[in-house]
Amino acid sequence: MDNELIRLLLIEDNPGDARLVQEALSEARGVSFRVFSADRLTTGLQLLSEQTVDVLLLDLGLPDSQGLDTVITAHARFPDLPIVVFSGLDDETTALESLKCGAQDYLLKGTLHSAMLSRVLRYAIERQRLKTELIVSEARTRRIIEKNADGIVVADRRGVVRYANPAANVLFGVFGDDLMGRALRFPAITDVRTEITIPRGDERVVTVELRLVPTDWEGEPADIISLRDITDRKMAEIRIETQVQRLNALRRIDTAIAGSFDLRMMLNVLLEQATTQLGMDAASVMLLDPTDLTLDVIANRGFRTPTARAPRIKLGESFAGRAALERRSIMAIDPELIAGSPSFATLWAAEHFAAYACVPLIVKGEVKGVLEVFHRSPRTDDDEWRGFLETLAGQAAIAIDNAQLFKHLQLSNIELSLAYESTIEGWSRAMDLRDRETEGHTLRVTEVTERLARTMGIGNTELVHIRRGALLHDIGKMGVPDAILHKPGPLTAAEWEIMRRHPQFAYDMLSPIAYLRQALDIPYCHHEKWDGSGYPRGLAGKHISLAAQLFAVVDVWDALRSARPYRAAWSERKVLKHISSLAGTHFDPQVVAVFLKVVSDNAPCPHHYSEKVASA
Ligand code: C2E
Ligand code: SIN
Ligand code: SIN
Ligand code: FE
Ligand code: FE
């Protein structure tokens, strides 16, 4: 208790009584008092509102207030202040009523002494202690709130901020006490957790999770709103979503690349995905022409002024040319460089572009072109954005490479086909030359067989094989010695034995050649007969391939019309009569019927006949 300063207010209109109190207080040991005095209730209350006072000693008979009303008035104004009634009346009733009205104790003027005053002292000290504790606990609570990472705002029911901790100020992008007194419009909080985004002056958008607890603030209904910054979580969600969308975009591009060799179509799909997924306004792909080292625009998207664009630029020129030459991406460009590249500057101004990136398209170490993306307002990019841009560039490079490979493949296929056809025709000419007197036979039978096949409804794909088979039909005769082949008379049984092997020889010769496998039917089966009496395998009816059946009719027809070392040529009339007679034995009757119609329609097929003659 030592050295405590107790501040006491005495409201007493009687100077004698006041002096008595002063004397009693001065006798108290170990405690010093500071005594304030007032002789009216009004002046006393005025003093209380200006001074910190620990205890009030109150007379009940004042000029401006008497009796219990005095206690009631004082207690109503200062409910926490200990009031000790200081009464001249030895009246138990008034004393007890005083306590009910808010007084802590009462003292009788007549019995006033230091022992009595020690009670006054106790109230004063107790009050000081409570006050200190309150300050300490308030400070602790305040510290916790102030240091809280979550924003804490107390807003009244109109949304006016009555308190905001520093974290809340940071979330709203304001500093100091800026949030205080502002009216914030929070959305209707329908759930325990509600998300809001706070667009701020610094262009950052903060996502906040709100929680709301109704409370009282200085006697008014209010809400404690805690605001948790979930921007990072939100950003992570958005990143994942973006990632999923980008992967889908890549899948769509892959599908386009796998499903087509149409480069422009593929690149259009790619540019569509590039602009949407990268959030860009325009994009283009330029293709490097390795012969004259220029970049030519091959696909475009999102340009408003197509003519503002140079259709081709030299390698090393402008940004695209530099990206291709130096094999590096150009992500940011400075205005001086733009000005230094007049055609680019024209495009830039005409299209109102504000952001640009260019990535070289490299596949297997080879620069194929560039991918450019443009945006009409400035934008910041991140590693993921750049990563995706480069992935798209990789896809574009692959698409271009695929298309170029396919084009080369197609060309070499055509060259190879031409080479094969010439080889086949060369072989068949060699055959005709060896068969001297059958010269022209092969081309003739080929042409008529094709016509017959077409009439029978055979399609182009099969016709290719039929044509090759017809050209090579007697290639097996290469295995037949001249002595037999050129014998001017009938063959002996032994000679026949060899002659009849020519289809098998053809099969043995040609079957290892994959390219001719589908053309084997005619060389292998053109001597099979409808009734099964032919060779080499004695196949009958539909077991003989249609191509070989058609060809067999034409072959016999042409052989009989031609002179042979062993006989003279037959007349057309005799040949046709002979063919008719073989329907159902040597030949399929239906094929014979169609054949007779085809040869009686003597006009040669306009497309094919002349071609064959020309190439012969
Ligand atoms: P090729 O001369 O190209 O004759 C093809 C087919 O036409 C013959 O198949 C046969 O079905 C028919 N053909 C050709 N000439 C006659 C003929 O004078 N009378 C009749 N009825 N049909 C004829 P084939 O018979 O299997 O003969 C296959 C090949 O064997 C012939 O091809 C030819 O190179 C050779 N050959 C056939 N008969 C003789 C022959 O008597 N002497 C010689 N030196 N070679 C023959
Ligand atoms: C471009 O880079 O796309 C065009 C450049 C130019 O026109 O100079
Ligand atoms: C062919 O492939 O040459 C013809 C096959 C057929 O007609 O059965
Ligand atoms: Fe033959
Ligand atoms: Fe023949």
XYZ file of C-alpha atoms and ligand atoms in Angstrom:
680
model
C 0.000 0.000 0.000
C 3.018 2.279 0.423
C 3.403 5.222 -1.849
C -0.005 4.743 -3.359
C -1.659 7.959 -4.321
C -5.347 7.804 -3.759
C -7.374 10.401 -5.566
C -10.478 11.271 -3.639
C -13.321 13.619 -4.413
C -15.288 15.061 -1.545
C -18.613 16.644 -2.407
C -19.592 18.493 0.738
C -21.141 21.935 1.160
C -20.279 22.277 4.860
C -16.695 23.610 5.236
C -16.460 22.260 8.806
C -17.284 18.752 7.744
C -14.813 19.090 4.905
C -12.112 20.044 7.314
C -12.917 17.043 9.521
C -12.415 14.755 6.540
C -9.121 16.408 5.627
C -7.878 15.903 9.193
C -8.907 12.265 9.271
C -7.199 11.620 5.962
C -3.953 13.255 7.057
C -3.743 10.804 9.942
C -3.793 7.797 7.634
C -0.315 6.305 7.463
C 1.451 4.910 4.465
C -1.042 6.384 2.009
C -1.052 9.768 0.427
C -4.237 11.354 -0.685
C -4.948 13.882 -3.258
C -8.244 15.405 -2.326
C -10.501 17.244 -4.767
C -13.389 19.182 -3.313
C -16.728 20.431 -4.588
C -19.654 21.994 -2.697
C -22.349 21.229 -5.247
C -23.290 17.981 -6.996
C -23.102 19.638 -10.437
C -19.583 21.009 -9.919
C -18.526 17.640 -8.450
C -19.817 15.715 -11.452
C -18.140 18.207 -13.747
C -14.866 17.604 -11.928
C -15.311 13.835 -12.199
C -15.596 14.059 -15.962
C -12.282 15.941 -16.095
C -10.219 14.147 -13.450
C -9.370 10.594 -12.710
C -10.747 9.856 -9.295
C -10.503 6.630 -7.343
C -13.250 7.166 -4.824
C -16.122 9.601 -4.239
C -17.130 10.740 -0.792
C -20.644 12.107 -1.166
C -22.757 14.213 1.191
C -26.482 13.638 0.837
C -27.557 17.131 1.786
C -26.220 19.385 -0.892
C -27.701 22.691 -2.050
C -28.533 21.274 -5.512
C -29.380 17.715 -4.533
C -30.693 15.943 -1.462
C -31.028 12.444 -0.249
C -30.887 9.276 -2.339
C -31.316 11.174 -5.631
C -27.778 12.398 -5.130
C -26.451 8.816 -5.083
C -28.645 7.783 -7.991
C -27.454 10.688 -10.146
C -23.782 10.177 -9.344
C -23.910 6.402 -9.886
C -25.755 6.759 -13.196
C -23.085 9.068 -14.520
C -20.092 7.105 -13.191
C -21.208 3.518 -12.692
C -17.689 2.203 -12.051
C -16.751 4.764 -9.434
C -16.929 3.604 -5.813
C -19.261 5.931 -3.930
C -19.107 6.238 -0.154
C -22.047 8.127 1.298
C -20.999 10.655 3.906
C -24.001 11.310 6.038
C -24.822 13.400 9.061
C -27.904 11.302 9.742
C -27.498 8.237 11.854
C -30.169 6.560 9.866
C -29.903 2.886 8.994
C -32.684 3.090 6.443
C -31.097 5.836 4.378
C -27.740 4.083 4.624
C -29.127 0.809 3.326
C -31.152 2.538 0.618
C -27.924 4.238 -0.481
C -26.298 0.869 -0.989
C -29.229 -0.257 -3.131
C -28.832 2.875 -5.221
C -25.219 2.031 -6.034
C -23.132 3.263 -3.091
C -20.383 0.999 -1.807
C -20.574 2.048 1.853
C -21.549 4.858 4.101
C -19.811 6.797 6.876
C -21.359 8.822 9.659
C -19.991 12.282 10.043
C -19.977 12.065 13.818
C -17.863 8.925 13.948
C -15.406 9.844 11.285
C -11.852 8.686 12.076
C -8.981 7.078 10.311
C -10.132 3.522 10.978
C -13.357 4.301 9.228
C -11.504 5.856 6.372
C -9.486 2.683 5.817
C -12.677 1.279 4.295
C -12.759 4.122 1.844
C -9.200 3.330 1.092
C -9.972 -0.302 0.358
C -12.568 0.595 -2.271
C -10.200 2.974 -3.910
C -7.387 0.456 -4.058
C -9.665 -2.305 -5.304
C -10.868 -0.032 -8.069
C -7.331 0.804 -9.100
C -6.496 -2.902 -9.271
C -9.504 -3.735 -11.391
C -8.740 -0.918 -13.699
C -5.143 -2.067 -14.155
C -6.272 -5.617 -14.841
C -8.777 -4.425 -17.368
C -6.153 -2.346 -19.109
C -3.750 -5.293 -19.122
C -6.319 -7.736 -20.516
C -7.592 -5.237 -23.052
C -4.048 -4.681 -24.178
C -3.514 -8.402 -24.524
C -6.687 -8.871 -26.551
C -5.805 -5.880 -28.627
C -2.318 -7.214 -29.296
C -3.740 -10.534 -30.416
C -6.160 -8.812 -32.749
C -3.597 -6.365 -34.043
C -1.100 -9.092 -34.827
C -3.658 -11.448 -36.328
C -2.858 -12.518 -39.856
C -6.560 -12.524 -40.642
C -8.165 -9.196 -41.231
C -10.616 -8.252 -38.535
C -13.141 -5.549 -39.136
C -15.975 -4.409 -36.925
C -18.676 -2.821 -38.979
C -21.979 -1.478 -37.846
C -25.160 -2.507 -39.554
C -24.758 0.139 -42.209
C -21.376 -1.342 -43.049
C -19.419 1.545 -41.594
C -16.096 0.355 -40.244
C -15.700 1.034 -36.551
C -12.493 -0.879 -36.166
C -10.034 -2.523 -38.556
C -6.820 -4.294 -37.649
C -3.652 -3.805 -39.730
C -4.161 -7.067 -41.663
C -7.573 -5.835 -42.799
C -6.050 -2.597 -43.988
C -3.461 -4.542 -45.962
C -6.130 -6.745 -47.540
C -8.006 -3.698 -48.715
C -4.799 -2.096 -49.841
C -5.062 0.860 -47.430
C -2.714 1.878 -44.697
C -2.978 3.543 -41.358
C -6.550 3.976 -40.202
C -7.874 4.472 -43.703
C -10.504 1.795 -43.368
C -12.023 3.411 -40.284
C -15.255 5.213 -40.981
C -15.482 3.832 -44.529
C -18.676 2.204 -45.569
C -17.783 -1.211 -46.983
C -20.261 -3.073 -49.077
C -19.924 -6.691 -48.202
C -22.037 -9.108 -50.156
C -24.869 -10.853 -48.451
C -23.141 -13.474 -46.411
C -25.336 -16.463 -46.963
C -22.944 -19.139 -45.905
C -20.637 -19.536 -42.969
C -17.833 -18.987 -45.462
C -18.294 -16.542 -48.256
C -15.677 -15.631 -50.828
C -15.241 -12.146 -52.161
C -12.655 -10.611 -54.369
C -11.318 -7.200 -53.579
C -10.085 -5.333 -56.625
C -7.475 -2.937 -55.388
C -5.648 0.116 -56.587
C -2.442 -1.873 -57.107
C -4.169 -4.138 -59.715
C -3.924 -7.081 -57.406
C -7.129 -8.968 -56.877
C -7.373 -10.471 -53.459
C -9.727 -13.311 -52.734
C -10.977 -13.311 -49.195
C -12.975 -15.768 -47.192
C -15.429 -13.959 -44.901
C -16.775 -15.038 -41.548
C -19.225 -12.958 -39.677
C -20.104 -12.896 -35.993
C -22.785 -10.513 -34.754
C -21.690 -8.434 -31.783
C -22.241 -5.144 -30.026
C -20.030 -2.175 -30.541
C -20.422 0.723 -28.197
C -23.974 -0.274 -27.522
C -24.983 -0.713 -31.158
C -25.474 -3.954 -33.065
C -22.467 -4.621 -35.255
C -20.606 -7.481 -36.938
C -17.130 -8.753 -36.360
C -15.990 -9.753 -39.839
C -12.887 -11.848 -40.134
C -11.256 -11.834 -43.533
C -8.875 -14.620 -44.461
C -6.692 -14.050 -47.502
C -7.195 -17.157 -49.647
C -5.681 -15.579 -52.761
C -2.893 -18.172 -52.911
C -5.317 -21.047 -52.621
C -7.561 -19.416 -55.189
C -4.624 -18.825 -57.508
C -3.580 -22.444 -57.111
C -7.109 -23.521 -58.065
C -7.068 -21.212 -61.049
C -3.623 -22.509 -62.042
C -4.841 -26.082 -61.908
C -7.910 -25.136 -63.937
C -5.718 -23.324 -66.465
C -3.398 -26.312 -66.592
C -6.312 -28.646 -67.303
C -7.564 -26.360 -70.046
C -4.118 -26.131 -71.580
C -3.697 -29.889 -71.549
C -7.067 -30.203 -73.277
C -5.927 -27.664 -75.823
C -2.784 -29.705 -76.483
C -4.888 -32.809 -76.902
C -7.070 -31.036 -79.445
C -3.974 -29.908 -81.311
C -2.502 -33.426 -81.179
C -5.737 -34.774 -82.595
C -5.619 -32.230 -85.379
C -2.007 -33.120 -86.152
C -2.645 -36.861 -86.050
C -5.822 -36.670 -88.096
C -4.620 -34.583 -90.972
C -1.782 -33.647 -93.212
C -3.425 -30.363 -94.064
C -0.937 -27.944 -92.542
C -3.120 -24.858 -92.697
C -5.984 -26.634 -90.981
C -3.659 -27.913 -88.257
C -2.130 -24.492 -87.703
C -5.558 -22.865 -87.549
C -6.525 -25.223 -84.740
C -3.242 -24.421 -83.051
C -3.671 -20.656 -83.365
C -7.201 -20.861 -82.055
C -5.947 -22.690 -78.968
C -2.941 -20.393 -78.662
C -5.039 -17.239 -78.575
C -7.629 -18.611 -76.145
C -5.322 -20.450 -73.790
C -2.663 -17.771 -73.715
C -5.232 -14.995 -73.542
C -3.846 -13.263 -76.622
C -5.692 -11.263 -79.262
C -3.839 -12.348 -82.370
C -1.364 -14.986 -83.417
C 0.375 -16.148 -86.530
C 2.728 -18.770 -87.826
C 5.427 -17.938 -90.340
C 7.134 -20.678 -92.290
C 10.811 -20.549 -93.166
C 11.557 -21.084 -96.825
C 15.042 -22.611 -96.723
C 15.765 -21.857 -100.358
C 15.573 -18.060 -100.144
C 15.700 -17.693 -96.329
C 12.452 -15.813 -95.965
C 9.658 -16.225 -93.461
C 6.222 -16.379 -95.047
C 2.969 -16.023 -93.135
C 1.143 -19.339 -93.453
C -1.585 -18.995 -90.789
C -3.113 -15.967 -89.096
C -5.691 -15.330 -86.433
C -7.140 -12.193 -84.869
C -5.651 -9.530 -87.150
C -7.923 -6.638 -88.075
C -5.817 -5.109 -90.777
C -4.381 -7.984 -92.807
C -2.722 -5.613 -95.218
C -0.681 -3.959 -92.455
C 1.284 -7.144 -92.248
C 4.371 -7.858 -94.302
C 3.564 -11.210 -95.947
C 7.204 -12.198 -95.911
C 10.291 -11.050 -94.081
C 13.938 -11.961 -94.440
C 15.701 -14.148 -91.915
C 17.321 -11.823 -89.344
C 14.907 -8.980 -90.011
C 12.311 -7.737 -87.576
C 11.570 -9.735 -84.442
C 10.342 -12.868 -86.171
C 13.416 -12.959 -88.400
C 15.687 -12.504 -85.429
C 13.946 -15.181 -83.362
C 14.364 -17.637 -86.259
C 17.970 -16.706 -86.984
C 19.118 -16.620 -83.366
C 16.920 -19.578 -82.379
C 15.590 -17.826 -79.307
C 12.274 -16.532 -78.060
C 11.663 -12.811 -77.952
C 9.359 -12.066 -75.044
C 9.602 -8.359 -74.428
C 10.328 -5.719 -76.954
C 11.305 -2.156 -76.358
C 9.769 0.745 -78.259
C 13.088 1.787 -79.811
C 13.493 -1.636 -81.383
C 9.955 -1.439 -82.750
C 10.690 1.930 -84.293
C 13.837 0.428 -85.827
C 11.754 -2.135 -87.679
C 9.432 -0.074 -89.895
C 7.184 -2.858 -91.140
C 6.704 -4.167 -87.626
C 6.047 -0.648 -86.367
C 3.339 -0.258 -89.005
C 1.686 -3.491 -87.936
C 2.052 -2.545 -84.264
C 0.374 0.820 -84.731
C -2.334 -0.340 -87.146
C -3.414 -3.166 -84.868
C -3.010 -1.202 -81.596
C -0.828 -3.919 -80.200
C 0.751 -3.500 -76.788
C 2.297 -6.869 -76.035
C 4.141 -9.415 -78.160
C 6.038 -12.659 -77.999
C 7.754 -14.671 -80.674
C 9.068 -18.218 -80.458
C 11.123 -20.046 -83.089
C 9.684 -23.351 -84.300
C 12.460 -25.886 -84.010
C 12.177 -29.581 -84.677
C 15.061 -32.037 -84.826
C 17.429 -29.098 -84.606
C 15.958 -27.432 -87.659
C 14.193 -24.047 -87.632
C 10.863 -24.422 -89.410
C 9.461 -20.952 -88.737
C 8.126 -18.806 -85.913
C 5.013 -18.543 -83.782
C 4.021 -15.003 -82.866
C 1.372 -13.877 -80.384
C 0.050 -10.352 -79.932
C -2.090 -8.576 -77.360
C -3.801 -5.212 -77.539
C -3.180 -4.184 -73.949
C -0.045 -4.560 -71.886
C 0.184 -7.803 -70.011
C 2.492 -9.523 -67.619
C 3.352 -13.137 -68.174
C 4.678 -15.813 -65.914
C 6.811 -18.913 -66.300
C 3.802 -21.098 -66.887
C 2.542 -18.838 -69.637
C 5.926 -18.870 -71.342
C 6.158 -22.614 -70.849
C 2.827 -23.128 -72.575
C 3.746 -20.770 -75.392
C 6.877 -22.808 -76.002
C 4.938 -26.054 -75.862
C 2.578 -24.699 -78.510
C 5.570 -23.687 -80.600
C 6.836 -27.254 -80.266
C 3.475 -28.565 -81.482
C 3.479 -26.165 -84.399
C 6.981 -27.283 -85.321
C 5.907 -30.930 -85.221
C 2.835 -30.175 -87.317
C 4.984 -28.466 -89.926
C 7.526 -31.260 -89.871
C 4.826 -33.916 -90.254
C 3.244 -32.084 -93.138
C 6.597 -31.629 -94.859
C 7.562 -35.252 -94.304
C 4.230 -36.343 -95.700
C 4.671 -34.134 -98.714
C 8.111 -35.615 -99.361
C 6.787 -39.099 -98.799
C 3.958 -38.477 -101.201
C 6.389 -37.179 -103.791
C 8.746 -40.105 -103.405
C 5.802 -42.483 -103.500
C 4.741 -41.008 -106.796
C 8.309 -41.225 -108.072
C 8.558 -44.802 -106.888
C 5.230 -45.714 -108.475
C 6.339 -44.213 -111.729
C 9.572 -46.174 -111.491
C 7.667 -49.393 -110.861
C 5.267 -48.817 -113.708
C 8.140 -48.176 -116.097
C 9.915 -51.292 -114.870
C 6.834 -53.406 -115.367
C 6.245 -52.011 -118.814
C 9.922 -52.573 -119.630
C 9.675 -56.199 -118.575
C 6.534 -56.779 -120.556
C 8.083 -55.189 -123.648
C 11.054 -57.524 -123.202
C 8.621 -60.426 -123.101
C 6.892 -59.319 -126.278
C 10.243 -58.904 -128.009
C 11.250 -62.405 -127.045
C 7.930 -63.732 -128.299
C 8.743 -61.791 -131.528
C 5.553 -62.608 -133.381
C 3.329 -61.750 -130.427
C 4.604 -58.199 -130.371
C 1.967 -55.705 -129.147
C 0.036 -58.638 -127.661
C 0.663 -57.625 -124.080
C -0.455 -54.004 -124.417
C -3.509 -55.086 -126.377
C -4.626 -57.691 -123.857
C -3.974 -55.267 -121.006
C -6.100 -52.584 -122.587
C -9.004 -54.930 -123.412
C -8.847 -56.572 -119.955
C -9.086 -53.144 -118.315
C -12.124 -52.313 -120.417
C -13.754 -55.618 -119.586
C -13.012 -55.166 -115.866
C -14.461 -51.651 -115.889
C -17.583 -52.942 -117.613
C -17.884 -55.605 -114.911
C -17.876 -52.780 -112.304
C -14.370 -53.261 -110.939
C -13.074 -50.094 -109.235
C -9.915 -48.078 -109.801
C -7.918 -49.543 -106.925
C -8.300 -53.081 -108.261
C -7.794 -51.961 -111.826
C -4.244 -50.867 -110.935
C -3.415 -54.443 -109.927
C -5.254 -55.950 -112.885
C -3.292 -53.732 -115.229
C 0.023 -54.731 -113.656
C -0.997 -58.415 -113.656
C -1.979 -58.280 -117.348
C 1.278 -56.583 -118.332
C 3.209 -59.330 -116.552
C 0.907 -62.253 -117.378
C 3.431 -64.332 -119.330
C 6.565 -63.191 -117.486
C 6.885 -66.832 -116.420
C 7.763 -67.677 -120.015
C 11.218 -66.285 -119.176
C 11.738 -69.711 -117.630
C 10.798 -71.447 -120.896
C 13.741 -72.069 -123.287
C 13.670 -70.440 -126.753
C 13.639 -73.893 -128.367
C 10.238 -74.569 -126.848
C 8.861 -71.039 -127.003
C 9.837 -70.524 -130.660
C 9.088 -74.086 -131.821
C 7.263 -73.830 -135.160
C 5.180 -76.959 -134.476
C 3.190 -78.751 -131.795
C 4.952 -79.388 -128.441
C 5.942 -82.793 -127.183
C 4.687 -83.990 -123.818
C 8.031 -83.110 -122.223
C 7.973 -79.660 -123.821
C 4.391 -79.158 -122.603
C 5.534 -80.152 -119.184
C 7.904 -77.162 -119.191
C 5.545 -74.788 -121.006
C 2.791 -75.454 -118.450
C 5.102 -74.349 -115.666
C 5.187 -70.715 -116.844
C 2.417 -69.553 -114.390
C 4.320 -71.139 -111.508
C 7.532 -69.484 -112.688
C 5.672 -66.154 -112.669
C 4.465 -66.795 -109.137
C 7.960 -67.708 -107.963
C 9.429 -64.623 -109.576
C 6.878 -62.071 -108.478
C 5.643 -63.197 -105.062
C 8.718 -61.888 -103.175
C 7.903 -58.412 -104.493
C 5.412 -56.945 -101.973
C 4.444 -54.224 -104.369
C 3.222 -56.820 -106.928
C 1.575 -59.262 -104.566
C -1.939 -58.067 -105.403
C -1.124 -58.300 -109.125
C -0.211 -61.985 -108.945
C -3.623 -63.446 -109.788
C -3.321 -63.015 -113.537
C 0.244 -64.323 -114.069
C -0.457 -67.232 -111.720
C -4.026 -68.191 -112.720
C -4.560 -67.151 -116.345
C -4.473 -70.758 -117.548
C -6.941 -72.103 -114.996
C -10.236 -73.183 -116.581
C -13.856 -72.827 -115.406
C -14.352 -76.621 -115.422
C -11.176 -77.240 -113.392
C -9.166 -78.717 -116.279
C -6.607 -75.880 -116.395
C -3.167 -75.444 -114.841
C -1.083 -75.039 -112.638
C -3.530 -75.859 -109.814
C -6.699 -77.111 -111.581
C -8.882 -74.494 -109.821
C -12.546 -74.413 -110.893
C -15.355 -71.829 -111.080
C -15.314 -69.047 -108.475
C -12.056 -70.406 -107.006
C -10.339 -68.761 -109.932
C -9.949 -65.045 -109.212
C -12.213 -62.865 -111.335
C -9.247 -60.894 -112.658
C -7.648 -64.090 -113.985
C -10.935 -65.266 -115.534
C -11.429 -61.992 -117.341
C -7.880 -61.980 -118.517
C -7.962 -65.595 -119.741
C -10.771 -64.805 -122.211
C -8.895 -61.790 -123.554
C -5.611 -63.729 -123.750
C -7.047 -66.618 -125.790
C -8.933 -64.139 -127.991
C -5.761 -62.178 -128.765
C -3.572 -65.314 -129.167
C -5.921 -66.773 -131.788
C -6.122 -63.475 -133.734
C -2.307 -63.469 -133.943
C 0.013 -65.648 -135.953
C 2.079 -68.124 -133.915
C 5.229 -70.047 -134.925
C 3.018 -73.143 -134.893
C -0.039 -71.719 -136.781
C -1.433 -68.753 -138.734
C -3.729 -66.095 -137.296
C -7.414 -66.914 -137.092
C -10.170 -64.677 -138.426
C -12.073 -62.522 -135.908
C -15.324 -64.361 -136.678
C -13.714 -67.749 -136.047
C -12.088 -66.502 -132.829
C -15.352 -65.157 -131.389
C -17.192 -68.367 -132.325
C -14.451 -70.371 -130.634
C -14.604 -68.200 -127.434
C -18.407 -68.639 -127.330
C -17.994 -72.391 -127.600
C -15.724 -72.405 -124.531
C -18.345 -70.753 -122.267
C -19.032 -73.147 -119.377
C -15.937 -75.302 -120.028
C -12.851 -73.096 -120.359
C -14.576 -69.845 -119.307
C -17.256 -68.511 -117.000
C -20.336 -68.078 -119.295
C -21.225 -64.707 -117.697
C -17.745 -63.353 -118.364
C -17.911 -64.567 -121.960
C -21.258 -62.783 -122.445
C -19.852 -59.467 -121.189
C -16.628 -59.955 -123.183
C -18.523 -60.477 -126.442
C -20.412 -57.237 -125.844
C -17.165 -55.354 -125.075
C -15.322 -56.531 -128.234
C -18.371 -56.061 -130.479
C -18.454 -52.449 -129.253
C -15.307 -51.973 -131.263
C -14.681 -48.326 -130.375
C -11.637 -48.372 -128.152
C -11.920 -46.764 -124.719
C -10.982 -43.140 -125.426
C -9.010 -42.522 -122.229
C -6.910 -45.583 -122.082
C -6.284 -46.859 -125.533
C -4.608 -43.745 -126.848
C -2.491 -43.430 -123.704
C -1.244 -46.968 -123.932
C -0.413 -46.601 -127.589
C 1.437 -43.415 -126.882
C 3.500 -45.002 -124.095
C 4.179 -48.170 -126.070
P -0.154 -68.366 -126.260
O 0.300 -68.572 -127.617
O -0.112 -66.962 -125.720
O -1.585 -68.930 -126.121
C -2.389 -68.638 -125.050
C -3.595 -69.500 -125.046
O -4.410 -69.267 -126.199
C -3.308 -70.990 -125.064
O -3.023 -71.513 -123.849
C -4.600 -71.538 -125.627
O -5.572 -71.615 -124.609
C -5.040 -70.449 -126.618
N -4.487 -70.806 -127.919
C -3.397 -70.279 -128.497
N -3.193 -70.838 -129.719
C -4.191 -71.755 -129.855
C -4.523 -72.655 -130.889
O -3.876 -72.710 -131.959
N -5.628 -73.419 -130.764
C -6.358 -73.326 -129.609
N -7.441 -74.119 -129.513
N -6.073 -72.504 -128.606
C -4.989 -71.726 -128.741
P -2.219 -72.867 -123.743
O -2.771 -73.787 -124.693
O -2.169 -73.236 -122.343
O -0.793 -72.466 -124.250
C 0.064 -71.752 -123.484
C 1.231 -71.323 -124.275
O 1.980 -72.482 -124.731
C 0.889 -70.535 -125.539
O 0.717 -69.195 -125.254
C 2.110 -70.818 -126.407
O 3.184 -69.980 -126.036
C 2.513 -72.232 -126.018
N 1.965 -73.222 -126.979
C 0.759 -73.763 -126.984
N 0.606 -74.585 -127.987
C 1.782 -74.591 -128.654
C 2.262 -75.272 -129.815
O 1.560 -76.073 -130.463
N 3.547 -75.025 -130.246
C 4.299 -74.132 -129.553
N 5.541 -73.890 -130.007
N 3.890 -73.475 -128.452
C 2.642 -73.724 -128.023
C 5.921 -10.078 -87.967
O 6.917 -10.190 -87.252
O 4.918 -10.749 -87.796
C 5.906 -9.121 -89.071
C 7.122 -8.346 -88.966
C 7.206 -7.304 -89.955
O 6.252 -7.063 -90.689
O 8.269 -6.692 -89.962
C -6.737 -58.526 -108.297
O -6.492 -58.195 -107.154
O -5.892 -58.379 -109.192
C -8.087 -59.089 -108.615
C -8.595 -60.005 -107.574
C -9.926 -60.602 -107.912
O -10.638 -60.146 -108.848
O -10.311 -61.575 -107.229
Fe 0.180 -67.792 -120.640
Fe -0.673 -64.465 -123.551
